Coordinates of C-alpha atoms in Angstrom, one line a residue:
X594 CA 24.3 18.8 -16.4
X595 CA 27.2 17.7 -14.4
X596 CA 28.6 14.3 -15.3
X597 CA 30.9 12.2 -13.0
X598 CA 32.3 8.9 -13.1
X599 CA -11.3 -12.6 15.5
X600 CA -14.5 -13.6 17.8
X601 CA -17.5 -14.9 19.9
X602 CA -17.8 -18.6 20.8
X603 CA -19.5 -20.6 18.1
X604 CA -20.9 -24.1 18.1
X605 CA -18.7 -26.5 16.2
X606 CA -19.4 -29.5 14.2
X607 CA -17.8 -32.6 15.8
X608 CA -15.9 -35.4 14.2
X609 CA -17.2 -38.9 15.0
X610 CA -15.4 -40.7 17.8
X611 CA -13.3 -43.7 17.0
X612 CA -14.9 -46.9 18.2
X613 CA -13.8 -47.8 21.8
X614 CA -11.9 -51.1 22.3
X615 CA -14.0 -53.9 23.9
X616 CA -13.6 -54.2 27.7
X617 CA -11.6 -57.3 28.7
X618 CA -13.8 -60.1 30.1
X619 CA -13.0 -63.0 32.4
X620 CA -10.3 -65.4 31.1
X621 CA -11.8 -68.5 29.4
X622 CA -11.7 -71.8 31.3
X623 CA -10.1 -75.0 30.1
X624 CA -13.1 -75.8 28.0
X625 CA -12.9 -72.5 26.2
X626 CA -15.8 -70.9 28.2
X627 CA -15.5 -67.6 29.9
X628 CA -18.0 -68.6 32.5
X629 CA -20.4 -65.8 31.6
X630 CA -23.1 -65.5 29.1
X631 CA -22.1 -63.4 26.1
X632 CA -23.4 -59.9 26.1
X633 CA -25.8 -58.7 23.4
X634 CA -24.2 -56.2 21.0
X635 CA -24.8 -52.6 21.8
X636 CA -27.0 -50.6 19.5
X637 CA -25.1 -48.1 17.3
X638 CA -24.5 -44.8 19.0
X639 CA -26.3 -41.8 17.5
X640 CA -23.9 -39.2 16.1
X641 CA -24.2 -35.5 17.0
X642 CA -25.9 -33.3 14.3
X643 CA -22.7 -32.0 12.9
X644 CA -20.7 -35.2 12.8
X645 CA -21.4 -36.0 9.1
X646 CA -20.5 -32.5 8.0
X647 CA -17.3 -32.3 9.9
X648 CA -16.1 -35.7 8.9
X649 CA -15.7 -34.6 5.3
X650 CA -13.1 -32.0 6.4
X651 CA -10.4 -34.7 7.2
X652 CA -9.6 -33.1 10.5
X653 CA -10.0 -29.5 9.5
X654 CA -12.0 -27.5 12.0
X655 CA -14.7 -25.5 10.1
X656 CA -13.9 -22.5 12.3
X657 CA -10.5 -22.4 10.7
X658 CA -12.0 -21.5 7.3
X659 CA -11.8 -17.8 6.3
X660 CA -15.2 -17.7 4.8
X661 CA -18.6 -18.4 6.4
X662 CA -19.7 -22.1 6.1
X663 CA -23.3 -23.2 6.6
X664 CA -24.4 -26.8 6.0
X665 CA -27.9 -28.1 6.1
X666 CA -28.8 -31.8 6.1
X667 CA -31.4 -33.7 4.0
X668 CA -34.2 -32.4 6.2
X669 CA -33.1 -28.7 5.6
X670 CA -31.8 -28.2 9.2
X671 CA -28.5 -26.6 9.9
X672 CA -25.8 -29.0 11.1
X673 CA -22.7 -26.8 10.7
X674 CA -22.4 -23.1 11.3
X675 CA -18.8 -22.0 11.6
X676 CA -17.3 -19.0 13.4
X677 CA -17.0 -16.9 10.2
X678 CA -20.7 -17.4 9.4
X679 CA -21.5 -16.2 12.9
X680 CA -19.3 -13.1 12.4
X681 CA -20.8 -12.3 9.0
X682 CA -24.4 -12.8 10.0
X683 CA -24.2 -11.7 13.6
X684 CA -26.1 -14.9 14.5
X685 CA -24.5 -17.1 17.3
X686 CA -23.7 -20.5 16.0
X687 CA -25.2 -22.4 18.9
X688 CA -28.5 -20.7 18.1
X689 CA -28.3 -21.5 14.4
X690 CA -27.7 -25.2 14.8
X691 CA -30.8 -27.3 14.3
X692 CA -32.8 -24.4 12.8
X693 CA -34.3 -24.7 9.3
X694 CA -32.0 -23.2 6.8
X695 CA -34.4 -20.4 5.9
X696 CA -34.6 -19.3 9.5
X697 CA -30.9 -19.5 10.2
X698 CA -30.2 -17.6 7.0
X699 CA -33.2 -15.4 6.3
X700 CA -31.8 -14.1 3.0
X701 CA -33.5 -11.8 0.5
X702 CA -32.5 -10.8 -3.0
X703 CA -32.1 -7.1 -4.0
X704 CA -35.8 -7.0 -5.0
X705 CA -37.0 -8.1 -1.5
X706 CA -37.9 -11.7 -2.4
X707 CA -37.1 -14.5 0.1
X708 CA -34.2 -16.3 -1.3
X709 CA -34.8 -19.9 -0.2
X710 CA -38.4 -19.8 -1.3
X711 CA -37.3 -18.5 -4.6
X712 CA -34.5 -21.1 -5.2
X713 CA -36.1 -24.1 -3.5
X714 CA -33.0 -26.2 -3.2
X715 CA -34.8 -29.3 -1.9
X716 CA -37.8 -29.3 -4.2
X717 CA -36.5 -27.7 -7.4
X718 CA -35.2 -29.3 -10.5
X719 CA -33.2 -32.5 -9.8
X720 CA -30.4 -31.6 -12.2
X721 CA -29.4 -28.4 -10.4
X722 CA -26.0 -28.4 -8.7
X723 CA -26.2 -25.2 -6.7
X724 CA -26.3 -21.4 -7.0
X725 CA -23.5 -19.1 -8.3
X726 CA -22.2 -16.3 -6.0
X727 CA -24.5 -13.3 -5.8
X728 CA -25.2 -10.3 -3.6
X729 CA -28.0 -10.9 -1.1
X730 CA -29.4 -9.1 1.9
X731 CA -29.6 -10.1 5.6
X732 CA -32.2 -8.7 7.9
X733 CA -31.4 -5.0 8.4
X734 CA -30.1 -4.6 4.8
X735 CA -26.6 -5.9 5.4
X736 CA -25.1 -7.2 2.1
X737 CA -23.4 -10.6 1.9
X738 CA -22.0 -12.6 -1.0
X739 CA -23.7 -16.1 -1.1
X740 CA -23.0 -19.2 -3.1
X741 CA -24.5 -22.7 -2.6
X742 CA -23.8 -26.3 -3.6
X743 CA -26.4 -29.0 -3.6
X744 CA -24.9 -32.4 -2.7
X745 CA -26.6 -35.5 -4.2
X746 CA -25.7 -39.1 -3.9
X747 CA -26.2 -39.5 -7.7
X748 CA -26.8 -36.8 -10.4
X749 CA -30.6 -36.7 -10.2
X750 CA -31.1 -38.0 -6.7
X751 CA -32.6 -36.0 -3.8
X752 CA -30.5 -33.3 -2.1
X753 CA -28.6 -34.8 0.9
X754 CA -26.8 -31.6 1.9
X755 CA -26.9 -27.9 1.0
X756 CA -23.5 -26.3 1.5
X757 CA -23.5 -22.5 1.7
X758 CA -20.5 -20.2 1.5
X759 CA -20.8 -16.7 2.9
X760 CA -18.4 -13.8 2.3
X761 CA -18.5 -10.1 3.3
X762 CA -18.6 -7.4 0.7
X763 CA -15.9 -5.2 2.2
X764 CA -13.2 -6.3 -0.4
X765 CA -15.6 -5.7 -3.3
X766 CA -16.6 -2.3 -1.9
X767 CA -12.9 -1.3 -1.6
X768 CA -12.4 -2.3 -5.3
X769 CA -15.5 -0.3 -6.3
X770 CA -14.2 2.7 -4.4
X771 CA -10.8 2.4 -6.1
X772 CA -12.5 2.3 -9.5
X773 CA -14.6 5.3 -8.6
X774 CA -11.6 7.2 -7.4
X775 CA -9.7 6.4 -10.6
X776 CA -12.6 7.6 -12.7
X777 CA -12.8 10.8 -10.7
X778 CA -9.1 11.4 -11.0
X779 CA -9.1 10.8 -14.8
X780 CA -12.1 13.1 -15.3
X781 CA -10.4 15.9 -13.3
X782 CA -7.1 15.5 -15.1
X783 CA -8.8 15.5 -18.5
X784 CA -11.0 18.4 -17.9
X785 CA -8.3 21.1 -17.7
X786 CA -6.4 20.3 -21.0
X787 CA -9.6 19.5 -22.9
X788 CA -11.0 22.9 -21.8
X789 CA -7.9 24.6 -23.0
X790 CA -7.8 22.7 -26.3
X791 CA -11.5 23.5 -26.9
X792 CA -11.1 27.1 -26.0
X793 CA -8.1 27.9 -28.2
X794 CA -9.3 26.0 -31.2
X795 CA -12.8 27.7 -31.0
X796 CA -11.1 31.1 -30.7
X797 CA -8.8 30.4 -33.7
X798 CA -11.7 29.2 -35.8
X799 CA -13.9 32.2 -35.0
X800 CA -11.3 35.0 -35.1
X801 CA -8.5 33.7 -37.2
X802 CA -7.9 37.0 -39.0
X803 CA -7.7 39.0 -35.8
X804 CA -4.4 37.3 -34.6
X805 CA -1.0 37.8 -36.0
X806 CA 1.3 34.8 -36.7
X807 CA 3.1 35.0 -33.3
X808 CA -0.2 34.8 -31.4
X809 CA -1.5 32.0 -33.5
X810 CA 1.8 30.1 -32.9
X811 CA 1.5 30.5 -29.1
X812 CA -2.1 29.2 -29.1
X813 CA -1.2 26.2 -31.3
X814 CA 1.8 25.4 -29.0
X815 CA -0.5 25.5 -26.0
X816 CA -3.0 23.2 -27.8
X817 CA -0.2 20.8 -28.7
X818 CA 1.1 20.7 -25.1
X819 CA -2.3 20.0 -23.7
X820 CA -2.9 17.3 -26.3
X821 CA 0.3 15.8 -25.1
X822 CA -0.9 15.7 -21.5
X823 CA -4.1 13.9 -22.6
X824 CA -2.0 11.4 -24.6
X825 CA 0.2 10.7 -21.6
X826 CA -2.8 10.2 -19.3
X827 CA -4.4 7.8 -21.7
X828 CA -1.1 5.9 -21.9
X829 CA -1.0 5.7 -18.1
X830 CA -4.5 4.3 -18.0
X831 CA -3.6 1.6 -20.5
X832 CA -0.5 0.7 -18.5
X833 CA -2.5 0.4 -15.3
X834 CA -5.0 -1.9 -17.1
X835 CA -2.1 -4.1 -18.4
X836 CA -0.3 -4.2 -15.1
X837 CA -3.5 -5.1 -13.1
X838 CA -4.5 -7.8 -15.6
X839 CA -1.0 -9.2 -16.0
X840 CA -0.9 -8.5 -19.8
X841 CA 2.1 -6.1 -19.8
X842 CA 4.5 -7.2 -22.5
X843 CA 8.2 -6.5 -22.4
X844 CA 10.0 -6.4 -25.8
X845 CA 13.7 -6.7 -24.9
X846 CA 16.3 -4.9 -27.0
X847 CA 19.8 -3.6 -26.1
X848 CA 19.4 -0.4 -24.1
X849 CA 22.0 2.3 -23.5
X850 CA 20.7 3.4 -20.2
X851 CA 23.3 6.2 -19.8
X852 CA 22.2 7.7 -23.1
X853 CA 18.5 7.4 -22.0
X854 CA 19.3 9.4 -18.8
X855 CA 21.0 12.1 -20.9
X856 CA 18.0 12.4 -23.2
X857 CA 15.6 12.9 -20.3
X858 CA 17.8 15.5 -18.7
X859 CA 18.0 17.4 -22.0
X860 CA 14.1 17.4 -22.0
X861 CA 14.1 19.1 -18.6
X862 CA 16.8 21.7 -19.4
X863 CA 15.0 22.5 -22.7
X864 CA 11.8 23.1 -20.7
X865 CA 13.6 25.7 -18.5
X866 CA 15.4 23.7 -15.7
X867 CA 19.0 25.0 -15.2
X868 CA 21.6 22.4 -16.4
X869 CA 23.5 22.5 -13.1
X870 CA 20.5 21.2 -11.3
X871 CA 21.4 17.7 -12.6
X872 CA 24.4 15.6 -11.6
X873 CA 25.0 12.3 -13.4
X874 CA 27.4 9.7 -12.3
X875 CA 28.0 6.7 -14.6
X876 CA 30.0 3.9 -13.1
X877 CA 32.4 2.0 -15.5
X878 CA 31.9 -1.5 -16.7
X879 CA 28.1 -1.5 -17.0
X880 CA 26.8 -4.8 -18.2
X881 CA 24.9 -5.0 -21.5
X882 CA 21.2 -4.4 -20.6
X883 CA 18.4 -6.0 -22.5
X884 CA 15.1 -4.3 -21.8
X885 CA 12.1 -2.6 -23.4
X886 CA 13.4 0.9 -24.4
X887 CA 9.9 2.5 -24.2
X888 CA 9.3 1.2 -20.7
X889 CA 12.8 2.3 -19.5
X890 CA 12.0 5.7 -20.8
X891 CA 8.7 5.7 -18.9
X892 CA 10.5 4.7 -15.7
X893 CA 13.2 7.3 -16.0
X894 CA 10.8 10.0 -17.1
X895 CA 8.5 9.4 -14.1
X896 CA 11.3 9.3 -11.6
X897 CA 13.0 12.5 -12.9
X898 CA 9.7 14.3 -13.2
X899 CA 8.9 13.3 -9.6
X900 CA 12.3 14.6 -8.4
X901 CA 12.1 17.9 -10.3
X902 CA 8.4 18.6 -9.3
X903 CA 8.4 17.5 -5.7
X904 CA 12.1 17.7 -4.8
X905 CA 14.6 20.6 -4.4
X906 CA 18.2 21.3 -5.0
X907 CA 20.4 19.1 -7.1
X908 CA 18.9 15.9 -8.7
X909 CA 21.6 13.2 -8.7
X910 CA 21.3 10.2 -11.1
X911 CA 23.7 7.3 -10.6
X912 CA 24.0 4.3 -12.9
X913 CA 26.2 1.4 -11.6
X914 CA 26.7 -2.3 -12.2
X915 CA 25.4 -4.7 -9.5
X916 CA 24.6 -8.3 -8.8
X917 CA 21.3 -9.9 -8.0
X918 CA 20.5 -12.8 -5.7
X919 CA 22.7 -15.6 -4.5
X920 CA 23.7 -16.7 -8.0
X921 CA 25.5 -13.4 -8.7
X922 CA 23.4 -12.5 -11.8
X923 CA 24.6 -9.3 -13.4
X924 CA 22.3 -6.3 -13.3
X925 CA 22.1 -2.5 -13.6
X926 CA 21.3 -0.3 -10.6
X927 CA 19.9 3.2 -11.1
X928 CA 19.5 5.7 -8.3
X929 CA 17.7 9.0 -8.4
X930 CA 17.7 11.4 -5.4
X931 CA 17.1 15.0 -4.7
X932 CA 17.8 17.5 -1.8
X933 CA 14.2 18.2 -0.9
X934 CA 12.3 17.5 2.3
X935 CA 12.0 13.8 1.4
X936 CA 9.2 11.4 2.1
X937 CA 8.0 10.9 5.7
X938 CA 8.8 7.5 7.1
X939 CA 5.1 6.7 7.7
X940 CA 4.4 7.2 4.0
X941 CA 7.1 5.2 2.5
X942 CA 5.1 2.0 2.5
X943 CA 2.4 3.7 0.4
X944 CA 4.6 5.5 -2.2
X945 CA 4.0 2.8 -4.9
X946 CA 0.2 2.6 -4.4
X947 CA -2.4 4.2 -6.6
X948 CA -3.2 7.9 -6.1
X949 CA -0.4 8.5 -3.6
X950 CA 0.8 12.1 -3.8
X951 CA 3.8 13.4 -1.9
X952 CA 2.6 17.0 -2.2
X953 CA -0.2 19.1 -3.6
X954 CA 1.7 20.0 -6.7
X955 CA -0.6 18.3 -9.1
X956 CA -0.3 14.9 -10.9
X957 CA -2.5 11.9 -10.9
X958 CA -0.8 9.9 -8.2
X959 CA -0.4 7.0 -10.7
X960 CA 3.2 7.5 -11.9
X961 CA 5.1 5.6 -9.2
X962 CA 2.5 2.8 -9.2
X963 CA 3.2 2.4 -13.0
X964 CA 7.0 2.6 -12.4
X965 CA 6.8 -0.3 -9.9
X966 CA 4.8 -2.3 -12.4
X967 CA 7.2 -1.7 -15.2
X968 CA 10.3 -2.5 -13.2
X969 CA 8.7 -5.7 -11.9
X970 CA 7.7 -6.7 -15.4
X971 CA 11.4 -6.7 -16.2
X972 CA 12.1 -9.0 -13.2
X973 CA 13.6 -6.1 -11.3
X974 CA 13.0 -4.4 -7.9
X975 CA 12.5 -0.8 -6.8
X976 CA 12.8 0.7 -3.4
X977 CA 12.4 4.2 -1.8
X978 CA 14.3 5.7 1.0
X979 CA 16.1 8.9 2.2
X980 CA 19.0 10.2 0.2
X981 CA 22.3 11.4 1.5
X982 CA 21.2 15.0 1.6
X983 CA 17.7 14.2 3.1
X984 CA 15.6 14.1 0.0
X985 CA 13.8 11.2 -1.5
X986 CA 15.9 8.4 -3.1
X987 CA 14.5 5.9 -5.6
X988 CA 16.6 2.9 -6.5
X989 CA 15.7 0.3 -9.1
X990 CA 17.7 -2.7 -10.2
X991 CA 17.2 -4.5 -13.5
X992 CA 18.7 -7.9 -14.4
X993 CA 20.6 -7.8 -17.7
X994 CA 17.9 -9.8 -19.3
X995 CA 20.0 -11.3 -22.0
X996 CA 17.9 -13.5 -24.3
X997 CA 18.4 -17.3 -23.9
X998 CA 19.6 -17.7 -27.5
X999 CA 22.5 -15.3 -26.9
X1000 CA 23.8 -17.1 -23.7

């Protein structure tokens, strides 16, 4: 180790017009008479079907809503069918307006039962307020997420409007695919070390006397290493769960980050990496860093492992003081770069996403996703770019994180 200092036209619900001012009549004569008989008051003008529905939006056009919106009046006929509803259902809005709700939205549940006949919004229990979101089917088998609200003038009165919200299932499908990919990746990564552990332990139990001490030690060391791989994978999964749910806790303590860098380099040199592959530059006057020591170890371990496994040449680690934001808050900046081929420009925006792999040299593709989550949990930032010698360069900045009672 070297050390140096959308969309087709849709029918829209209309807002009621403001009343027009009265037309001026002839000026009254000296006796106060206008000279003409007063006109009878005009009957109230009938509002278009969607006027009542749109008036409740206070000037917001239903077509501006990101989700599908369908509103049926007290007779069960559609008075509002926005553009998103037309896009999701493939039904033109002008054709849906005025239709009975069950014809405009011929929904079925996953068992093939007609949804509106099953739920009966207008004739069911008078205490019902609506239907929670659920997965239903449109004609042709297309899935859509549907929720409904029953609007009553008083709690047990008749239903005056049925308001239906429609959403596509694409986002849910993406989440399901992501979960399936995570399960497949974990199963693949667990299979290899578990097979090895099972094989060696079964062999030792069945044929213990046939092996000398050196052979037994080699097998046990292999089992220990594979058990360590399994332990690290389980730790990664727990970290992902905490990051995604926002439950990642940071227990701040004083951290000597320069010493932490030295420990990780020693691990790699002990594992067979040549000491001259690493160059460490520690800048003077580093601020006192308060952080979670275990999580700092995870960050450094993942970044160094990434540089050693996927990079080439010398791995340079630089630790320097820095400032954050406009208020000049003190911080610590750590840069790790190598001399390998680097990361293609088109891939840099995906480096910190799940399952991204820069090469086919193994790994779960979860390490950098976890690194980003750990850095951000400390209030820091991390970026990726191209290093001075063409390889990948990761730079993360941590605020000093001094506890308030010490300020």
